[in-house]
C-alpha positions as a Python dict, from the first residue, in 0.01 Angstrom:
ca = {
    (1, 'M'): (0, 0, 0),
    (2, 'V'): (-360, -20, 126),
    (3, 'A'): (-467, 269, 352),
    (4, 'F'): (-607, 18, 595),
    (5, 'A'): (-696, 255, 878),
    (6, 'T'): (-976, 409, 668),
    (7, 'T'): (-1156, 89, 567),
    (8, 'Q'): (-1524, 46, 649),
    (9, 'W'): (-1504, -283, 841),
    (10, 'S'): (-1226, -152, 1065),
    (11, 'V'): (-1440, 156, 1138),
    (12, 'V'): (-1720, -75, 1253),
    (13, 'L'): (-1492, -292, 1467),
    (14, 'E'): (-1304, -6, 1630),
    (15, 'A'): (-1601, 220, 1703),
    (16, 'Q'): (-1679, 307, 2064),
    (17, 'G'): (-2041, 344, 2171),
    (18, 'E'): (-2316, 401, 1916),
    (19, 'S'): (-2097, 564, 1655),
    (20, 'P'): (-2285, 716, 1357),
    (21, 'A'): (-1973, 653, 1147),
    (22, 'A'): (-1978, 284, 1237),
    (23, 'Q'): (-2349, 260, 1162),
    (24, 'E'): (-2303, 422, 822),
    (25, 'A'): (-2001, 204, 743),
    (26, 'L'): (-2190, -115, 827),
    (27, 'E'): (-2489, -4, 618),
    (28, 'N'): (-2259, 61, 322),
    (29, 'L'): (-2097, -280, 359),
    (30, 'C'): (-2435, -453, 376),
    (31, 'R'): (-2555, -274, 65),
    (32, 'T'): (-2240, -385, -112),
    (33, 'Y'): (-2234, -748, -2),
    (34, 'W'): (-2604, -838, 23),
    (35, 'R'): (-2598, -1064, -284),
    (36, 'P'): (-2414, -1358, -118),
    (37, 'V'): (-2664, -1343, 170),
    (38, 'Y'): (-2962, -1360, -66),
    (39, 'S'): (-2800, -1648, -254),
    (40, 'F'): (-2756, -1845, 70),
    (41, 'V'): (-3115, -1780, 182),
    (42, 'R'): (-3254, -1875, -157),
    (43, 'R'): (-3057, -2199, -160),
    (44, 'Q'): (-3230, -2302, 162),
    (45, 'G'): (-3538, -2372, -49),
    (46, 'L'): (-3726, -2048, 13),
    (47, 'G'): (-3924, -1895, -270),
    (48, 'P'): (-3800, -1571, -426),
    (49, 'E'): (-4037, -1338, -239),
    (50, 'E'): (-3986, -1508, 98),
    (51, 'A'): (-3609, -1510, 45),
    (52, 'E'): (-3616, -1138, -31),
    (53, 'D'): (-3819, -1070, 285),
    (54, 'V'): (-3583, -1278, 499),
    (55, 'T'): (-3279, -1106, 346),
    (56, 'Q'): (-3425, -763, 415),
    (57, 'G'): (-3522, -874, 766),
    (58, 'F'): (-3176, -1009, 839),
    (59, 'F'): (-3012, -681, 747),
    (60, 'A'): (-3278, -479, 932),
    (61, 'H'): (-3198, -682, 1243),
    (62, 'L'): (-2823, -654, 1191),
    (63, 'L'): (-2832, -279, 1136),
    (64, 'E'): (-3018, -199, 1456),
    (65, 'R'): (-2792, 29, 1658),
    (66, 'K'): (-2795, -200, 1959),
    (67, 'R'): (-2637, -473, 1746),
    (68, 'L'): (-2316, -279, 1681),
    (69, 'S'): (-2158, -394, 2007),
    (70, 'V'): (-2222, -756, 1905),
    (71, 'V'): (-2068, -693, 1565),
    (72, 'R'): (-1756, -542, 1719),
    (73, 'K'): (-1695, -855, 1925),
    (74, 'E'): (-1637, -1048, 1603),
    (75, 'K'): (-1294, -893, 1537),
    (76, 'G'): (-1270, -1102, 1223),
    (77, 'R'): (-1366, -1100, 859),
    (78, 'L'): (-1691, -956, 733),
    (79, 'R'): (-1745, -1259, 508),
    (80, 'S'): (-1731, -1501, 801),
    (81, 'F'): (-1927, -1275, 1033),
    (82, 'L'): (-2220, -1233, 794),
    (83, 'L'): (-2239, -1605, 719),
    (84, 'G'): (-2228, -1701, 1087),
    (85, 'A'): (-2485, -1438, 1181),
    (86, 'L'): (-2712, -1547, 897),
    (87, 'K'): (-2698, -1915, 999),
    (88, 'Y'): (-2787, -1826, 1356),
    (89, 'F'): (-3062, -1593, 1239),
    (90, 'M'): (-3226, -1855, 1018),
    (91, 'A'): (-3193, -2133, 1276),
    (92, 'D'): (-3407, -1940, 1522),
    (93, 'E'): (-3764, -2006, 1408),
    (94, 'R'): (-3911, -1726, 1615),
    (95, 'R'): (-3661, -1479, 1481),
    (96, 'R'): (-3710, -1608, 1129),
    (97, 'A'): (-4083, -1538, 1153),
    (98, 'T'): (-4000, -1191, 1282),
    (99, 'A'): (-3756, -1146, 996),
    (100, 'I'): (-4024, -1199, 736),
    (101, 'K'): (-4254, -947, 906),
    (102, 'R'): (-3972, -704, 970),
    (103, 'G'): (-3830, -728, 621),
    (104, 'R'): (-4162, -688, 441),
    (105, 'G'): (-4206, -332, 322),
    (106, 'Q'): (-3846, -233, 397),
    (107, 'R'): (-3593, -173, 125),
    (108, 'L'): (-3258, -145, 300),
    (109, 'I'): (-3092, -361, 38),
    (110, 'P'): (-3131, -308, -341),
    (111, 'L'): (-3285, -647, -420),
    (112, 'E'): (-3446, -502, -732),
    (113, 'E'): (-3103, -544, -890),
    (114, 'L'): (-3150, -921, -891),
    (115, 'R'): (-3148, -1064, -1240),
    (116, 'A'): (-3420, -1309, -1334),
    (117, 'D'): (-3177, -1602, -1339),
    (118, 'E'): (-3061, -1522, -985),
    (119, 'R'): (-3419, -1550, -862),
    (120, 'I'): (-3461, -1908, -986),
    (121, 'D'): (-3114, -2067, -977),
    (122, 'M'): (-3096, -2120, -601),
    (123, 'E'): (-3279, -2453, -550),
    (124, 'P'): (-3299, -2715, -405),
    (125, 'A'): (-3227, -2669, -36),
    (126, 'D'): (-2883, -2800, 57),
    (127, 'P'): (-2690, -2643, 349),
    (128, 'V'): (-2348, -2746, 218),
    (129, 'T'): (-2420, -2623, -132),
    (130, 'A'): (-2572, -2305, 12),
    (131, 'E'): (-2246, -2226, 191),
    (132, 'M'): (-2046, -2293, -123),
    (133, 'I'): (-2277, -2065, -320),
    (134, 'Y'): (-2237, -1796, -55),
    (135, 'E'): (-1858, -1818, -76),
    (136, 'R'): (-1856, -1807, -455),
    (137, 'R'): (-2102, -1520, -475),
    (138, 'W'): (-1893, -1332, -219),
    (139, 'A'): (-1580, -1374, -429),
    (140, 'L'): (-1762, -1271, -747),
    (141, 'T'): (-1904, -964, -575),
    (142, 'I'): (-1553, -857, -476),
    (143, 'L'): (-1430, -896, -833),
    (144, 'E'): (-1733, -716, -977),
    (145, 'H'): (-1670, -415, -755),
    (146, 'V'): (-1302, -410, -843),
    (147, 'L'): (-1378, -411, -1216),
    (148, 'S'): (-1643, -143, -1168),
    (149, 'R'): (-1396, 84, -989),
    (150, 'L'): (-1129, 21, -1251),
    (151, 'K'): (-1373, 92, -1533),
    (152, 'D'): (-1469, 422, -1370),
    (153, 'E'): (-1102, 521, -1352),
    (154, 'Y'): (-1045, 445, -1721),
    (155, 'R'): (-1369, 618, -1821),
    (156, 'A'): (-1273, 929, -1624),
    (157, 'V'): (-970, 983, -1848),
    (158, 'G'): (-1146, 891, -2172),
    (159, 'N'): (-1015, 534, -2195),
    (160, 'A'): (-1339, 335, -2169),
    (161, 'A'): (-1270, 154, -2497),
    (162, 'L'): (-920, 60, -2380),
    (163, 'F'): (-1066, -81, -2058),
    (164, 'D'): (-1314, -295, -2250),
    (165, 'S'): (-1033, -435, -2462),
    (166, 'L'): (-787, -499, -2179),
    (167, 'K'): (-1056, -663, -1967),
    (168, 'Q'): (-1075, -940, -2226),
    (169, 'L'): (-718, -1039, -2138),
    (170, 'L'): (-805, -1129, -1779),
    (171, 'P'): (-772, -1504, -1723),
    (172, 'D'): (-1138, -1561, -1633),
    (173, 'E'): (-1272, -1404, -1950),
    (174, 'P'): (-1414, -1676, -2181),
    (175, 'G'): (-1313, -1683, -2546),
    (176, 'S'): (-1056, -1409, -2505),
    (177, 'P'): (-888, -1282, -2822),
    (178, 'S'): (-512, -1279, -2846),
    (179, 'Q'): (-300, -979, -2755),
    (180, 'A'): (-212, -946, -3122),
    (181, 'D'): (-580, -927, -3218),
    (182, 'I'): (-655, -663, -2955),
    (183, 'A'): (-347, -461, -3048),
    (184, 'A'): (-461, -460, -3410),
    (185, 'Q'): (-813, -352, -3312),
    (186, 'L'): (-675, -62, -3108),
    (187, 'G'): (-410, 36, -3361),
    (188, 'M'): (-131, -34, -3112),
    (189, 'T'): (188, -233, -3134),
    (190, 'E'): (193, -557, -2935),
    (191, 'N'): (464, -414, -2712),
    (192, 'A'): (253, -106, -2635),
    (193, 'L'): (-44, -330, -2558),
    (194, 'R'): (164, -546, -2324),
    (195, 'Q'): (271, -235, -2134),
    (196, 'A'): (-88, -110, -2118),
    (197, 'F'): (-209, -447, -1988),
    (198, 'Y'): (72, -459, -1733),
    (199, 'R'): (-46, -125, -1591),
    (200, 'F'): (-407, -247, -1606),
    (201, 'R'): (-322, -564, -1417),
    (202, 'Q'): (-115, -381, -1155),
    (203, 'R'): (-399, -141, -1084),
    (204, 'Y'): (-649, -428, -1080),
    (205, 'Q'): (-444, -610, -818),
    (206, 'S'): (-409, -294, -610),
    (207, 'L'): (-784, -230, -617),
    (208, 'L'): (-851, -594, -533),
    (209, 'R'): (-646, -565, -216),
    (210, 'E'): (-819, -238, -129),
    (211, 'E'): (-1159, -402, -172),
    (212, 'I'): (-1056, -697, 44),
    (213, 'A'): (-921, -460, 308),
    (214, 'H'): (-1275, -325, 352),
    (215, 'T'): (-1384, -670, 473),
    (216, 'V'): (-1109, -779, 715),
    (217, 'A'): (-1003, -666, 1061),
    (218, 'T'): (-625, -631, 1020),
    (219, 'P'): (-379, -573, 735),
    (220, 'G'): (-232, -917, 800),
    (221, 'D'): (-561, -1076, 694),
    (222, 'I'): (-558, -932, 341),
    (223, 'E'): (-329, -1186, 174),
    (224, 'D'): (-497, -1481, 349),
    (225, 'E'): (-837, -1358, 235),
    (226, 'L'): (-705, -1308, -117),
    (227, 'R'): (-580, -1667, -129),
    (228, 'H'): (-918, -1786, -3),
    (229, 'L'): (-1104, -1593, -273),
    (230, 'I'): (-876, -1728, -546),
    (231, 'A'): (-930, -2084, -421),
    (232, 'V'): (-1308, -2033, -424),
    (233, 'I'): (-1306, -1896, -779),
    (234, 'E'): (-1083, -2174, -907),
    (235, 'A'): (-1278, -2454, -735),
}
Protein backbone atom coordinates (compact mmCIF):
# COMPACT_ATOMS: atom_id res chain seq x y z
CA MET A 1 0.00 0.00 0.00
CA VAL A 2 1.51 3.35 -1.02
CA ALA A 3 1.83 5.90 1.80
CA PHE A 4 0.27 8.49 -0.44
CA ALA A 5 -0.09 11.31 2.08
CA THR A 6 3.70 11.74 2.21
CA THR A 7 4.38 12.04 -1.53
CA GLN A 8 6.14 15.11 -2.89
CA TRP A 9 3.55 16.20 -5.47
CA SER A 10 0.74 16.03 -2.92
CA VAL A 11 2.83 18.19 -0.57
CA VAL A 12 3.10 20.81 -3.33
CA LEU A 13 -0.60 20.69 -4.19
CA GLU A 14 -1.86 20.78 -0.61
CA ALA A 15 0.49 23.46 0.73
CA GLN A 16 -1.00 26.68 2.06
CA GLY A 17 0.85 29.95 1.51
CA GLU A 18 4.55 29.98 0.66
CA SER A 19 5.38 26.67 2.29
CA PRO A 20 9.12 25.84 2.49
CA ALA A 21 8.17 22.16 2.42
CA ALA A 22 6.25 22.64 -0.83
CA GLN A 23 9.13 24.60 -2.35
CA GLU A 24 11.62 21.88 -1.42
CA ALA A 25 9.31 19.13 -2.68
CA LEU A 26 8.85 20.85 -6.05
CA GLU A 27 12.60 21.40 -6.39
CA ASN A 28 13.23 17.71 -5.69
CA LEU A 29 10.64 16.69 -8.29
CA CYS A 30 12.15 19.01 -10.89
CA ARG A 31 15.63 17.64 -10.26
CA THR A 32 14.26 14.14 -10.70
CA TYR A 33 12.16 14.70 -13.81
CA TRP A 34 14.14 17.34 -15.73
CA ARG A 35 15.25 14.92 -18.46
CA PRO A 36 11.87 14.73 -20.27
CA VAL A 37 11.73 18.54 -20.29
CA TYR A 38 15.18 18.82 -21.86
CA SER A 39 14.25 16.18 -24.44
CA PHE A 40 11.14 18.14 -25.44
CA VAL A 41 13.05 21.43 -25.71
CA ARG A 42 15.82 19.83 -27.73
CA ARG A 43 13.32 18.29 -30.14
CA GLN A 44 12.02 21.76 -30.95
CA GLY A 45 15.19 22.27 -32.98
CA LEU A 46 17.23 24.18 -30.43
CA GLY A 47 20.96 23.54 -30.22
CA PRO A 48 22.32 21.75 -27.16
CA GLU A 49 23.56 24.85 -25.33
CA GLU A 50 20.41 26.88 -26.04
CA ALA A 51 18.23 23.93 -25.01
CA GLU A 52 20.14 23.64 -21.75
CA ASP A 53 19.71 27.37 -21.07
CA VAL A 54 15.97 27.21 -21.82
CA THR A 55 15.57 24.13 -19.61
CA GLN A 56 17.36 25.83 -16.73
CA GLY A 57 15.34 28.99 -17.31
CA PHE A 58 12.05 27.10 -17.35
CA PHE A 59 12.77 25.51 -13.99
CA ALA A 60 14.09 28.78 -12.55
CA HIS A 61 10.79 30.40 -13.52
CA LEU A 62 8.73 27.49 -12.22
CA LEU A 63 10.53 27.37 -8.89
CA GLU A 64 9.99 31.02 -8.04
CA ARG A 65 8.03 31.09 -4.80
CA LYS A 66 5.25 33.19 -6.30
CA ARG A 67 4.56 30.40 -8.79
CA LEU A 68 3.55 27.86 -6.15
CA SER A 69 -0.03 29.11 -6.04
CA VAL A 70 -0.28 28.59 -9.81
CA VAL A 71 1.13 25.09 -9.48
CA ARG A 72 -1.40 24.19 -6.79
CA LYS A 73 -4.29 25.11 -9.06
CA GLU A 74 -3.30 22.24 -11.36
CA LYS A 75 -4.60 19.53 -9.00
CA GLY A 76 -3.49 16.94 -11.53
CA ARG A 77 -0.50 14.93 -12.59
CA LEU A 78 3.02 16.29 -12.52
CA ARG A 79 3.72 14.83 -15.97
CA SER A 80 0.84 16.74 -17.55
CA PHE A 81 1.48 19.90 -15.56
CA LEU A 82 5.14 20.16 -16.58
CA LEU A 83 4.37 19.53 -20.25
CA GLY A 84 1.57 22.10 -20.32
CA ALA A 85 3.65 24.68 -18.48
CA LEU A 86 6.59 24.07 -20.79
CA LYS A 87 4.49 24.52 -23.94
CA TYR A 88 3.10 27.79 -22.64
CA PHE A 89 6.55 28.93 -21.57
CA MET A 90 8.11 28.26 -24.97
CA ALA A 91 5.19 29.78 -26.90
CA ASP A 92 5.75 33.14 -25.25
CA GLU A 93 8.62 34.69 -27.20
CA ARG A 94 9.30 37.36 -24.62
CA ARG A 95 9.41 34.83 -21.84
CA ARG A 96 11.54 32.51 -23.93
CA ALA A 97 14.13 35.25 -24.38
CA THR A 98 14.02 35.84 -20.64
CA ALA A 99 14.40 32.11 -20.07
CA ILE A 100 17.68 32.00 -21.94
CA LYS A 101 19.05 34.94 -19.95
CA ARG A 102 17.64 33.64 -16.69
CA GLY A 103 18.87 30.10 -17.22
CA ARG A 104 22.39 31.06 -18.25
CA GLY A 105 24.77 30.69 -15.33
CA GLN A 106 22.25 28.85 -13.14
CA ARG A 107 22.54 25.18 -12.39
CA LEU A 108 19.28 24.21 -10.73
CA ILE A 109 19.06 21.04 -12.78
CA PRO A 110 21.97 18.55 -13.21
CA LEU A 111 22.26 18.82 -17.00
CA GLU A 112 25.88 17.71 -16.80
CA GLU A 113 24.46 14.20 -16.47
CA LEU A 114 23.39 14.30 -20.12
CA ARG A 115 25.11 11.65 -22.17
CA ALA A 116 26.63 12.66 -25.48
CA ASP A 117 23.96 10.81 -27.47
CA GLU A 118 21.19 12.67 -25.62
CA ARG A 119 22.68 15.98 -26.72
CA ILE A 120 22.44 15.15 -30.43
CA ASP A 121 19.48 12.77 -30.82
CA MET A 122 16.73 15.37 -30.46
CA GLU A 123 16.39 16.79 -34.00
CA PRO A 124 14.62 17.84 -36.19
CA ALA A 125 11.93 20.08 -34.76
CA ASP A 126 8.55 18.36 -34.72
CA PRO A 127 5.95 19.28 -32.05
CA VAL A 128 4.13 15.94 -32.23
CA THR A 129 7.33 13.94 -32.05
CA ALA A 130 8.58 16.20 -29.27
CA GLU A 131 5.54 15.35 -27.15
CA MET A 132 5.99 11.65 -27.83
CA ILE A 133 9.65 11.90 -26.84
CA TYR A 134 8.67 13.73 -23.66
CA GLU A 135 6.19 11.00 -22.74
CA ARG A 136 8.67 8.21 -23.43
CA ARG A 137 11.50 9.90 -21.57
CA TRP A 138 9.14 10.47 -18.64
CA ALA A 139 8.25 6.78 -18.52
CA LEU A 140 11.90 5.74 -18.79
CA THR A 141 12.87 8.15 -16.02
CA ILE A 142 10.28 6.56 -13.74
CA LEU A 143 11.63 3.08 -14.48
CA GLU A 144 15.25 4.18 -14.04
CA HIS A 145 14.50 5.55 -10.59
CA VAL A 146 12.63 2.41 -9.60
CA LEU A 147 15.55 0.20 -10.62
CA SER A 148 17.99 2.50 -8.86
CA ARG A 149 16.02 2.27 -5.61
CA LEU A 150 15.71 -1.49 -5.92
CA LYS A 151 19.42 -1.87 -6.62
CA ASP A 152 20.22 0.17 -3.51
CA GLU A 153 18.03 -2.14 -1.42
CA TYR A 154 19.75 -5.27 -2.73
CA ARG A 155 23.19 -3.71 -2.33
CA ALA A 156 22.43 -2.73 1.27
CA VAL A 157 22.05 -6.40 2.22
CA GLY A 158 24.99 -7.63 0.14
CA ASN A 159 22.95 -8.90 -2.82
CA ALA A 160 24.20 -6.62 -5.60
CA ALA A 161 25.19 -9.60 -7.76
CA LEU A 162 21.75 -11.17 -7.31
CA PHE A 163 20.12 -7.90 -8.39
CA ASP A 164 22.23 -7.74 -11.54
CA SER A 165 21.21 -11.29 -12.43
CA LEU A 166 17.50 -10.92 -11.66
CA LYS A 167 17.33 -7.63 -13.56
CA GLN A 168 18.10 -9.56 -16.74
CA LEU A 169 14.79 -11.39 -16.37
CA LEU A 170 12.71 -8.23 -16.71
CA PRO A 171 10.75 -8.26 -19.98
CA ASP A 172 12.40 -5.14 -21.44
CA GLU A 173 15.92 -6.47 -21.07
CA PRO A 174 17.36 -7.35 -24.52
CA GLY A 175 19.02 -10.72 -25.04
CA SER A 176 18.05 -12.00 -21.62
CA PRO A 177 19.45 -15.39 -20.60
CA SER A 178 17.10 -18.12 -19.47
CA GLN A 179 16.21 -18.71 -15.84
CA ALA A 180 18.12 -21.98 -16.04
CA ASP A 181 21.26 -20.18 -17.20
CA ILE A 182 21.04 -17.59 -14.43
CA ALA A 183 20.33 -20.25 -11.80
CA ALA A 184 23.44 -22.13 -12.91
CA GLN A 185 25.55 -18.96 -12.78
CA LEU A 186 24.38 -18.23 -9.24
CA GLY A 187 24.61 -21.83 -8.05
CA MET A 188 20.87 -21.93 -7.31
CA THR A 189 18.15 -24.37 -8.23
CA GLU A 190 15.64 -23.14 -10.79
CA ASN A 191 12.91 -23.26 -8.16
CA ALA A 192 14.97 -21.09 -5.78
CA LEU A 193 15.62 -18.64 -8.61
CA ARG A 194 11.93 -18.45 -9.48
CA GLN A 195 11.13 -17.61 -5.87
CA ALA A 196 13.88 -14.98 -5.78
CA PHE A 197 12.60 -13.41 -9.00
CA TYR A 198 9.03 -13.45 -7.71
CA ARG A 199 10.13 -11.42 -4.67
CA PHE A 200 12.19 -9.15 -6.94
CA ARG A 201 9.24 -8.52 -9.23
CA GLN A 202 6.83 -7.90 -6.34
CA ARG A 203 9.16 -5.32 -4.83
CA TYR A 204 9.74 -3.76 -8.25
CA GLN A 205 6.00 -3.33 -8.76
CA SER A 206 5.59 -1.86 -5.28
CA LEU A 207 8.37 0.67 -5.85
CA LEU A 208 6.94 1.52 -9.26
CA ARG A 209 3.63 2.47 -7.68
CA GLU A 210 5.42 4.47 -5.00
CA GLU A 211 7.36 6.37 -7.66
CA ILE A 212 4.20 7.08 -9.62
CA ALA A 213 2.46 8.24 -6.44
CA HIS A 214 5.03 11.04 -6.19
CA THR A 215 3.71 12.47 -9.47
CA VAL A 216 -0.09 12.32 -9.12
CA ALA A 217 -2.62 14.19 -7.01
CA THR A 218 -4.75 11.35 -5.62
CA PRO A 219 -4.34 7.62 -4.92
CA GLY A 220 -7.01 6.90 -7.53
CA ASP A 221 -4.71 8.27 -10.23
CA ILE A 222 -1.92 5.75 -9.64
CA GLU A 223 -3.30 2.83 -11.65
CA ASP A 224 -4.40 5.08 -14.53
CA GLU A 225 -0.95 6.62 -14.67
CA LEU A 226 0.64 3.17 -14.55
CA ARG A 227 -1.44 2.03 -17.52
CA HIS A 228 -0.44 5.18 -19.40
CA LEU A 229 3.26 4.57 -18.75
CA ILE A 230 3.00 0.95 -19.88
CA ALA A 231 1.25 2.03 -23.08
CA VAL A 232 3.97 4.59 -23.78
CA ILE A 233 6.76 2.06 -23.25
CA GLU A 234 5.07 -0.55 -25.42
CA ALA A 235 4.23 1.87 -28.25
